[in-house]
Amino acid sequence: MNGTKLMARLQALQTQWRQAQTFPEFPAYQQWRRRFLQHRLRLGLRIAIIAYLTFIILDLLRTVTNPDRWDPTWITMAISAEIGLVLCLILRHSPMGKQRPELIFLGASWSVTLVEQVWATSRGVAFPGLFAWTLVFLTQATILPLRWSLHLASQIGVLLYYYGINTLLELTPADQPLWDASQVLYLFWFCGICDLSVFLYERLQQSEFQARRELEIEQQKSEQLLLNILPAAVAKQLKQEHRTIAESFSDVTVLFADIVDFTRLSAGIPPDEMVDLLNQIFSAFDQLADRHNLEKIKTIGDAYMVVGGLPVERADHIEAIADMALDMQTTMTRFTTRQNQALHIRIGINSGPVVAGVIGTKKFIYDLWGDTVNVASRMESQGLAGRIQVTETAYLKLKKHYWLEPRGSIEVKGKGAMMTYLLCGKR
């Protein structure tokens, strides 16, 4: 790699480092990182305890074959380090360990690297534990590849003690100078590579976490859009089964509403104002449907269709539809045209069996079919301005709790003469 490419790479790493400092560590990522650190700390501590124990056992076996090399101070130091690791494992479950896992990390790291140096200092020598240090740093970077600054702190703590304390006390290793150039350079590159690998891994995790979060947000938006088109139960079924959905319901209540003379009234309104007015009216109706736990089916021009009793069956569906119809009348009093003309609606209601479902492969819509739907539509189209017209079937179910007055028999297309009633209010 030539000098230009090396400089470009270093600049890229510098940019990544700056981005790491400004990465939006939203609460979900912080929680994930804390759980990951807790889990890996347990794993790392268990490995460290077992690994250190193997070195103690090895030294004891060597002592059996060669009693002259017995050094009780070393065993004491090794057992002290092992106790430190066990304490860190225990403290990991404490409130302090759960809140500040970085302290457990440093305690575990220094239990191996600093205890040996303190032991050597007490003996009047410097302990160049290159083998132990690099094993610890590499294990940390492999098992706990998060918080590169934490890794750097554990390394600096070790090196500061080794070079700082031993320089102040004028202690040197037995077989080489304290400031051996090759050792210093080796430690510099070893620690730097470990920290860099941790830094790059965490950047990758941050990017993946951010990508997953953005994907989840987009999925939530798509889910919400789907739920604005289809009932939740139907949307779930459609996503799982990918087939035509149709279901029969023995008793539901259907409501149609239409704005009286809207075609004539809209002739003098600019198109954008007409759409805005319809949006305000139908948005208010949507809120009423949510309040009464009813299922909006669709709008057709200035007509609005809603049903009670599906896709989840309920016993009081006709009462809920009646309450919504009365609330729709009240709501309409809030709206007028630009010429201050009052707006009125016709409402038609009918109860009975229907078939509901989703058909086709594009632009899904949850729709209803059956004679009940057709008659409800006729109740609206042949109704009176500002009134709620219901069939005799609906009247018989509502008369105990609502005020209704007979309109009389009317000729309904496709059905002949039918007795109808006008819903006036709740008793």
Short mmCIF file of C-alpha atoms in Angstrom, two decimals:
data_model
loop_
_atom_site.label_atom_id
_atom_site.label_comp_id
_atom_site.label_asym_id
_atom_site.label_seq_id
_atom_site.Cartn_x
_atom_site.Cartn_y
_atom_site.Cartn_z
CA MET A 1 0.00 0.00 0.00
CA ASN A 2 1.50 3.35 -1.05
CA GLY A 3 1.53 6.48 1.07
CA THR A 4 -1.51 8.06 -0.60
CA LYS A 5 -3.69 5.02 -0.01
CA LEU A 6 -2.48 4.74 3.58
CA MET A 7 -3.34 8.39 4.27
CA ALA A 8 -6.76 7.94 2.67
CA ARG A 9 -7.40 4.90 4.85
CA LEU A 10 -6.33 6.74 7.99
CA GLN A 11 -8.61 9.64 7.11
CA ALA A 12 -11.50 7.21 6.61
CA LEU A 13 -10.84 5.68 10.02
CA GLN A 14 -10.72 9.16 11.55
CA THR A 15 -14.10 9.95 10.00
CA GLN A 16 -15.55 6.72 11.39
CA TRP A 17 -14.15 7.56 14.81
CA ARG A 18 -15.85 10.99 14.72
CA GLN A 19 -19.10 9.38 13.64
CA ALA A 20 -18.81 6.94 16.53
CA GLN A 21 -18.70 9.84 18.94
CA THR A 22 -21.86 11.36 17.45
CA PHE A 23 -23.76 8.12 16.85
CA PRO A 24 -27.30 8.55 18.20
CA GLU A 25 -27.20 5.92 20.92
CA PHE A 26 -30.95 5.73 21.35
CA PRO A 27 -32.24 3.88 24.44
CA ALA A 28 -32.92 0.60 22.58
CA TYR A 29 -29.28 0.37 21.46
CA GLN A 30 -27.99 1.25 24.92
CA GLN A 31 -30.15 -1.47 26.45
CA TRP A 32 -28.95 -4.01 23.89
CA ARG A 33 -25.30 -3.08 24.49
CA ARG A 34 -25.71 -3.35 28.24
CA ARG A 35 -27.34 -6.80 27.95
CA PHE A 36 -24.64 -7.93 25.53
CA LEU A 37 -21.90 -6.68 27.86
CA GLN A 38 -23.50 -8.42 30.85
CA HIS A 39 -23.80 -11.72 28.99
CA ARG A 40 -20.27 -11.64 27.60
CA LEU A 41 -18.80 -10.58 30.95
CA ARG A 42 -20.19 -13.76 32.50
CA LEU A 43 -18.72 -15.84 29.69
CA GLY A 44 -15.36 -14.07 29.81
CA LEU A 45 -15.06 -14.35 33.59
CA ARG A 46 -15.81 -18.06 33.53
CA ILE A 47 -13.17 -18.62 30.87
CA ALA A 48 -10.65 -16.49 32.80
CA ILE A 49 -11.29 -18.39 36.06
CA ILE A 50 -10.86 -21.77 34.39
CA ALA A 51 -7.83 -20.66 32.37
CA TYR A 52 -6.03 -19.17 35.38
CA LEU A 53 -6.83 -22.27 37.40
CA THR A 54 -5.10 -24.44 34.79
CA PHE A 55 -1.88 -22.41 35.22
CA ILE A 56 -2.09 -22.84 39.01
CA ILE A 57 -2.57 -26.60 38.62
CA LEU A 58 0.32 -26.78 36.15
CA ASP A 59 2.64 -24.99 38.58
CA LEU A 60 1.62 -27.30 41.40
CA LEU A 61 2.31 -30.37 39.23
CA ARG A 62 5.74 -29.01 38.36
CA THR A 63 6.40 -28.45 42.05
CA VAL A 64 5.60 -32.10 42.76
CA THR A 65 8.24 -33.23 40.25
CA ASN A 66 10.71 -30.53 41.29
CA PRO A 67 10.20 -29.43 44.93
CA ASP A 68 13.15 -27.03 44.74
CA ARG A 69 11.20 -24.64 42.53
CA TRP A 70 8.38 -24.25 45.07
CA ASP A 71 7.52 -20.59 45.51
CA PRO A 72 4.71 -20.03 48.04
CA THR A 73 4.56 -16.29 47.23
CA TRP A 74 3.67 -17.04 43.61
CA ILE A 75 0.90 -19.41 44.65
CA THR A 76 -0.39 -16.75 47.01
CA MET A 77 -0.37 -14.19 44.19
CA ALA A 78 -2.08 -16.62 41.77
CA ILE A 79 -4.78 -17.50 44.29
CA SER A 80 -5.30 -13.76 44.94
CA ALA A 81 -5.83 -13.18 41.22
CA GLU A 82 -8.22 -16.13 41.06
CA ILE A 83 -10.17 -14.75 44.02
CA GLY A 84 -10.36 -11.39 42.27
CA LEU A 85 -11.89 -13.04 39.19
CA VAL A 86 -14.41 -14.96 41.30
CA LEU A 87 -15.38 -11.76 43.14
CA CYS A 88 -15.93 -10.02 39.80
CA LEU A 89 -18.20 -12.88 38.70
CA ILE A 90 -20.19 -12.57 41.94
CA LEU A 91 -20.38 -8.77 41.77
CA ARG A 92 -21.67 -8.97 38.21
CA HIS A 93 -25.06 -9.93 39.67
CA SER A 94 -25.06 -7.09 42.20
CA PRO A 95 -26.91 -3.78 41.60
CA MET A 96 -23.55 -2.06 41.12
CA GLY A 97 -22.44 -4.69 38.61
CA LYS A 98 -25.67 -4.36 36.63
CA GLN A 99 -25.48 -0.58 36.57
CA ARG A 100 -21.72 -0.28 36.01
CA PRO A 101 -20.52 -3.37 34.12
CA GLU A 102 -17.45 -1.43 32.96
CA LEU A 103 -16.12 -1.57 36.54
CA ILE A 104 -16.44 -5.36 36.51
CA PHE A 105 -14.64 -5.40 33.15
CA LEU A 106 -11.70 -3.40 34.49
CA GLY A 107 -11.63 -5.36 37.74
CA ALA A 108 -11.44 -8.67 35.87
CA SER A 109 -8.76 -7.40 33.50
CA TRP A 110 -6.57 -5.98 36.23
CA SER A 111 -7.06 -9.03 38.48
CA VAL A 112 -4.83 -10.88 36.03
CA THR A 113 -2.50 -8.16 34.79
CA LEU A 114 -1.92 -5.91 37.81
CA VAL A 115 -1.88 -8.45 40.64
CA GLU A 116 1.18 -10.10 39.10
CA GLN A 117 2.95 -6.74 38.83
CA VAL A 118 2.18 -5.78 42.42
CA TRP A 119 3.56 -9.17 43.48
CA ALA A 120 6.73 -8.56 41.44
CA THR A 121 7.11 -5.05 42.87
CA SER A 122 6.95 -6.47 46.40
CA ARG A 123 9.85 -8.74 45.41
CA GLY A 124 11.91 -5.80 44.10
CA VAL A 125 11.72 -6.63 40.40
CA ALA A 126 9.72 -5.58 37.34
CA PHE A 127 7.49 -8.25 35.87
CA PRO A 128 7.34 -8.11 32.05
CA GLY A 129 4.14 -10.19 31.77
CA LEU A 130 3.99 -9.89 28.03
CA PHE A 131 2.48 -13.36 27.66
CA ALA A 132 -0.26 -12.75 30.24
CA TRP A 133 -1.07 -9.20 29.05
CA THR A 134 -1.49 -10.03 25.40
CA LEU A 135 -3.59 -13.09 26.24
CA VAL A 136 -5.90 -10.95 28.37
CA PHE A 137 -6.14 -8.13 25.78
CA LEU A 138 -6.85 -10.57 22.96
CA THR A 139 -9.47 -12.42 25.01
CA GLN A 140 -11.17 -9.14 25.87
CA ALA A 141 -11.25 -8.00 22.25
CA THR A 142 -12.62 -11.37 21.11
CA ILE A 143 -15.29 -11.97 23.75
CA LEU A 144 -16.23 -8.35 24.56
CA PRO A 145 -15.95 -6.42 21.28
CA LEU A 146 -17.70 -3.31 22.63
CA ARG A 147 -16.60 -0.02 24.18
CA TRP A 148 -13.14 0.30 22.62
CA SER A 149 -12.36 3.10 25.07
CA LEU A 150 -12.87 0.62 27.92
CA HIS A 151 -10.34 -1.74 26.36
CA LEU A 152 -7.92 1.15 25.99
CA ALA A 153 -8.37 2.09 29.66
CA SER A 154 -7.55 -1.45 30.82
CA GLN A 155 -4.41 -1.48 28.65
CA ILE A 156 -3.27 1.96 29.80
CA GLY A 157 -3.73 0.94 33.45
CA VAL A 158 -1.39 -2.02 32.96
CA LEU A 159 1.25 -0.12 30.99
CA LEU A 160 1.20 2.89 33.29
CA TYR A 161 1.93 0.67 36.26
CA TYR A 162 4.62 -1.31 34.48
CA TYR A 163 6.51 1.62 33.01
CA GLY A 164 5.54 4.32 35.54
CA ILE A 165 5.92 2.58 38.92
CA ASN A 166 8.94 0.55 37.86
CA THR A 167 10.66 3.68 36.50
CA LEU A 168 9.97 5.55 39.74
CA LEU A 169 11.24 2.65 41.84
CA GLU A 170 14.09 1.97 39.42
CA LEU A 171 13.07 -1.66 39.04
CA THR A 172 13.97 -3.64 35.93
CA PRO A 173 13.19 -7.09 34.57
CA ALA A 174 15.81 -9.76 35.07
CA ASP A 175 16.53 -10.48 31.41
CA GLN A 176 15.98 -7.18 29.50
CA PRO A 177 15.86 -3.38 29.88
CA LEU A 178 12.63 -1.88 31.23
CA TRP A 179 12.15 0.31 28.13
CA ASP A 180 13.02 -2.35 25.58
CA ALA A 181 12.23 -0.80 22.20
CA SER A 182 11.01 -3.99 20.54
CA GLN A 183 8.69 -4.76 23.46
CA VAL A 184 7.30 -1.20 23.52
CA LEU A 185 6.65 -1.31 19.78
CA TYR A 186 5.07 -4.76 20.00
CA LEU A 187 2.73 -3.69 22.81
CA PHE A 188 1.81 -0.49 20.94
CA TRP A 189 0.75 -2.38 17.81
CA PHE A 190 -0.87 -5.25 19.68
CA CYS A 191 -3.03 -2.93 21.80
CA GLY A 192 -3.75 -0.67 18.83
CA ILE A 193 -4.94 -3.58 16.67
CA CYS A 194 -7.13 -4.95 19.49
CA ASP A 195 -8.73 -1.54 20.07
CA LEU A 196 -9.20 -0.97 16.35
CA SER A 197 -10.91 -4.34 15.91
CA VAL A 198 -13.27 -3.54 18.81
CA PHE A 199 -13.97 -0.10 17.37
CA LEU A 200 -14.75 -1.46 13.90
CA TYR A 201 -16.93 -4.26 15.29
CA GLU A 202 -19.00 -1.85 17.34
CA ARG A 203 -19.38 0.48 14.36
CA LEU A 204 -20.70 -2.47 12.41
CA GLN A 205 -23.11 -3.34 15.23
CA GLN A 206 -24.28 0.27 15.42
CA SER A 207 -24.90 0.39 11.68
CA GLU A 208 -26.79 -2.91 11.73
CA PHE A 209 -28.82 -1.84 14.75
CA GLN A 210 -29.68 1.46 13.07
CA ALA A 211 -30.63 -0.38 9.86
CA ARG A 212 -32.85 -2.79 11.82
CA ARG A 213 -34.45 0.11 13.64
CA GLU A 214 -35.18 1.93 10.38
CA LEU A 215 -36.57 -1.30 8.92
CA GLU A 216 -38.80 -1.76 11.96
CA ILE A 217 -40.05 1.82 11.59
CA GLU A 218 -40.84 1.22 7.92
CA GLN A 219 -42.55 -2.07 8.79
CA GLN A 220 -44.62 -0.28 11.41
CA LYS A 221 -45.62 2.33 8.83
CA SER A 222 -46.54 -0.40 6.34
CA GLU A 223 -48.45 -2.25 9.05
CA GLN A 224 -50.33 0.93 9.96
CA LEU A 225 -51.18 1.57 6.31
CA LEU A 226 -52.46 -1.99 6.00
CA LEU A 227 -54.54 -1.58 9.16
CA ASN A 228 -56.03 1.60 7.70
CA ILE A 229 -57.31 -0.54 4.82
CA LEU A 230 -58.13 -3.85 6.48
CA PRO A 231 -59.27 -4.91 9.96
CA ALA A 232 -56.43 -6.16 12.13
CA ALA A 233 -57.67 -9.76 12.24
CA VAL A 234 -58.15 -9.84 8.47
CA ALA A 235 -54.75 -8.25 7.79
CA LYS A 236 -53.06 -10.87 9.98
CA GLN A 237 -54.91 -13.69 8.23
CA LEU A 238 -54.09 -12.30 4.79
CA LYS A 239 -50.37 -12.03 5.60
CA GLN A 240 -50.22 -15.57 6.93
CA GLU A 241 -52.37 -17.45 4.41
CA HIS A 242 -52.09 -15.42 1.17
CA ARG A 243 -55.46 -16.55 -0.11
CA THR A 244 -58.92 -15.20 -0.83
CA ILE A 245 -60.61 -14.45 2.49
CA ALA A 246 -64.39 -14.80 2.84
CA GLU A 247 -66.45 -15.39 5.95
CA SER A 248 -70.16 -15.51 6.70
CA PHE A 249 -71.68 -13.60 9.61
CA SER A 250 -75.20 -14.43 10.69
CA ASP A 251 -76.07 -11.12 12.29
CA VAL A 252 -74.44 -7.74 11.77
CA THR A 253 -75.65 -4.17 11.33
CA VAL A 254 -74.77 -2.08 8.30
CA LEU A 255 -74.94 1.72 8.09
CA PHE A 256 -74.80 3.87 4.97
CA ALA A 257 -74.59 7.66 5.15
CA ASP A 258 -74.71 10.20 2.34
CA ILE A 259 -74.44 13.99 2.29
CA VAL A 260 -77.68 15.48 0.96
CA ASP A 261 -77.34 17.38 -2.36
CA PHE A 262 -73.56 17.27 -2.11
CA THR A 263 -73.17 17.18 -5.90
CA ARG A 264 -75.11 20.44 -6.24
CA LEU A 265 -73.39 22.06 -3.27
CA SER A 266 -69.92 21.10 -4.49
CA ALA A 267 -70.51 22.75 -7.88
CA GLY A 268 -69.68 26.14 -6.37
CA ILE A 269 -66.69 24.93 -4.33
CA PRO A 270 -63.11 24.69 -5.68
CA PRO A 271 -61.99 21.04 -5.93
CA ASP A 272 -59.34 21.35 -3.21
CA GLU A 273 -61.84 22.90 -0.79
CA MET A 274 -64.40 20.19 -1.59
CA VAL A 275 -61.86 17.44 -0.88
CA ASP A 276 -60.76 19.18 2.31
CA LEU A 277 -64.36 19.47 3.51
CA LEU A 278 -65.04 15.79 2.81
CA ASN A 279 -61.81 14.88 4.59
CA GLN A 280 -62.85 16.81 7.69
CA ILE A 281 -66.31 15.20 7.74
CA PHE A 282 -65.12 11.66 7.15
CA SER A 283 -62.23 12.04 9.60
CA ALA A 284 -64.81 13.00 12.25
CA PHE A 285 -66.83 9.91 11.29
CA ASP A 286 -63.69 7.76 11.58
CA GLN A 287 -63.21 9.00 15.12
CA LEU A 288 -66.80 8.07 15.93
CA ALA A 289 -66.26 4.59 14.45
CA ASP A 290 -63.22 4.12 16.69
CA ARG A 291 -65.13 5.41 19.72
CA HIS A 292 -67.98 2.96 19.17
CA ASN A 293 -65.61 0.12 18.20
CA LEU A 294 -67.11 -0.26 14.73
CA GLU A 295 -65.48 -1.25 11.46
CA LYS A 296 -65.37 1.38 8.73
CA ILE A 297 -65.69 -0.38 5.37
CA LYS A 298 -65.21 2.33 2.75
CA THR A 299 -66.20 5.70 1.34
CA ILE A 300 -67.68 6.08 -2.13
CA GLY A 301 -67.75 9.69 -3.24
CA ASP A 302 -69.65 11.46 -0.46
CA ALA A 303 -71.08 8.20 0.95
CA TYR A 304 -69.78 6.52 4.10
CA MET A 305 -70.21 2.85 5.06
CA VAL A 306 -69.63 1.30 8.47
CA VAL A 307 -70.61 -2.03 10.04
CA GLY A 308 -70.95 -3.46 13.54
CA GLY A 309 -70.54 -7.09 14.53
CA LEU A 310 -67.54 -8.06 12.39
CA PRO A 311 -64.81 -9.16 11.90
CA VAL A 312 -65.09 -9.73 15.67
CA GLU A 313 -68.64 -10.62 16.66
CA ARG A 314 -70.37 -8.58 19.35
CA ALA A 315 -73.87 -8.80 20.83
CA ASP A 316 -74.57 -5.03 20.93
CA HIS A 317 -73.66 -4.24 17.32
CA ILE A 318 -77.01 -2.65 16.44
CA GLU A 319 -76.95 -0.40 19.54
CA ALA A 320 -73.40 0.72 18.66
CA ILE A 321 -74.48 1.53 15.09
CA ALA A 322 -77.54 3.43 16.36
CA ASP A 323 -75.39 5.46 18.76
CA MET A 324 -72.96 6.28 15.97
CA ALA A 325 -75.76 7.34 13.64
CA LEU A 326 -77.07 9.79 16.26
CA ASP A 327 -73.56 11.09 16.87
CA MET A 328 -73.06 11.55 13.11
CA GLN A 329 -76.11 13.79 12.99
CA THR A 330 -74.72 15.88 15.84
CA THR A 331 -71.30 16.04 14.21
CA MET A 332 -72.72 17.33 10.92
CA THR A 333 -73.96 20.48 12.65
CA ARG A 334 -70.30 21.61 12.91
CA PHE A 335 -69.87 21.77 9.12
CA THR A 336 -71.11 24.29 6.58
CA THR A 337 -70.20 25.25 3.03
CA ARG A 338 -68.24 28.39 2.19
CA GLN A 339 -71.60 30.10 1.63
CA ASN A 340 -72.58 29.10 5.20
CA GLN A 341 -75.06 26.54 3.95
CA ALA A 342 -75.81 23.84 6.51
CA LEU A 343 -74.96 20.27 5.57
CA HIS A 344 -77.28 17.35 6.22
CA ILE A 345 -76.91 13.60 5.85
CA ARG A 346 -79.21 10.72 5.10
CA ILE A 347 -78.53 7.56 7.04
CA GLY A 348 -79.81 4.07 6.40
CA ILE A 349 -79.50 1.08 8.74
CA ASN A 350 -80.29 -2.61 8.35
CA SER A 351 -79.42 -5.79 10.26
CA GLY A 352 -78.97 -9.33 9.06
CA PRO A 353 -76.51 -11.85 7.61
CA VAL A 354 -73.65 -10.86 5.30
CA VAL A 355 -70.58 -12.30 3.66
CA ALA A 356 -67.38 -10.31 4.31
CA GLY A 357 -63.93 -10.72 2.87
CA VAL A 358 -61.07 -9.62 0.66
CA ILE A 359 -60.92 -10.55 -3.00
CA GLY A 360 -58.47 -9.86 -5.82
CA THR A 361 -54.71 -9.46 -5.82
CA LYS A 362 -54.30 -5.66 -5.94
CA LYS A 363 -55.61 -2.68 -3.99
CA PHE A 364 -57.18 -4.83 -1.31
CA ILE A 365 -60.42 -3.73 0.31
CA TYR A 366 -62.46 -5.45 2.98
CA ASP A 367 -66.01 -5.48 1.65
CA LEU A 368 -69.48 -6.86 2.39
CA TRP A 369 -71.96 -8.67 0.20
CA GLY A 370 -75.53 -9.82 0.58
CA ASP A 371 -79.14 -8.70 0.70
CA THR A 372 -78.58 -7.02 4.09
CA VAL A 373 -76.06 -4.65 2.52
CA ASN A 374 -78.27 -3.85 -0.47
CA VAL A 375 -81.27 -3.04 1.73
CA ALA A 376 -79.16 -0.84 4.04
CA SER A 377 -78.02 1.09 0.96
CA ARG A 378 -81.66 1.50 -0.13
CA MET A 379 -82.58 2.74 3.35
CA GLU A 380 -80.07 5.54 2.87
CA SER A 381 -80.74 6.42 -0.77
CA GLN A 382 -84.52 6.45 -0.25
CA GLY A 383 -84.36 8.10 3.14
CA LEU A 384 -85.15 11.64 4.25
CA ALA A 385 -82.67 14.51 4.57
CA GLY A 386 -81.30 14.78 8.08
CA ARG A 387 -83.04 11.58 9.24
CA ILE A 388 -82.02 8.01 10.10
CA GLN A 389 -84.14 5.42 8.32
CA VAL A 390 -84.11 1.81 9.54
CA THR A 391 -85.76 -1.42 8.44
CA GLU A 392 -88.38 -3.24 10.45
CA THR A 393 -85.73 -5.81 11.39
CA ALA A 394 -83.62 -3.08 12.95
CA TYR A 395 -86.69 -1.45 14.53
CA LEU A 396 -87.62 -4.62 16.41
CA LYS A 397 -84.16 -4.76 17.96
CA LEU A 398 -83.98 -1.06 18.83
CA LYS A 399 -87.47 -0.19 20.05
CA LYS A 400 -86.83 -1.07 23.71
CA HIS A 401 -84.04 1.45 24.16
CA TYR A 402 -84.51 4.03 21.38
CA TRP A 403 -87.23 6.40 20.18
CA LEU A 404 -88.41 5.47 16.71
CA GLU A 405 -91.37 6.66 14.67
CA PRO A 406 -92.95 4.84 11.73
CA ARG A 407 -92.38 6.37 8.33
CA GLY A 408 -94.65 3.91 6.67
CA SER A 409 -94.37 1.52 3.78
CA ILE A 410 -92.11 2.55 0.91
CA GLU A 411 -91.31 0.89 -2.38
CA VAL A 412 -87.78 -0.44 -2.26
CA LYS A 413 -86.08 -1.35 -5.53
CA GLY A 414 -85.71 -5.10 -5.84
CA LYS A 415 -87.67 -5.75 -2.61
CA GLY A 416 -91.09 -4.22 -3.14
CA ALA A 417 -93.03 -2.55 -0.33
CA MET A 418 -91.19 -2.40 2.98
CA MET A 419 -92.18 -0.95 6.34
CA THR A 420 -89.55 1.55 7.54
CA TYR A 421 -88.96 3.59 10.68
CA LEU A 422 -87.07 6.74 11.61
CA LEU A 423 -84.62 6.64 14.53
CA CYS A 424 -85.13 9.78 16.62
CA GLY A 425 -83.02 9.27 19.72
CA LYS A 426 -82.15 7.18 22.73
CA ARG A 427 -84.67 6.60 25.50
#
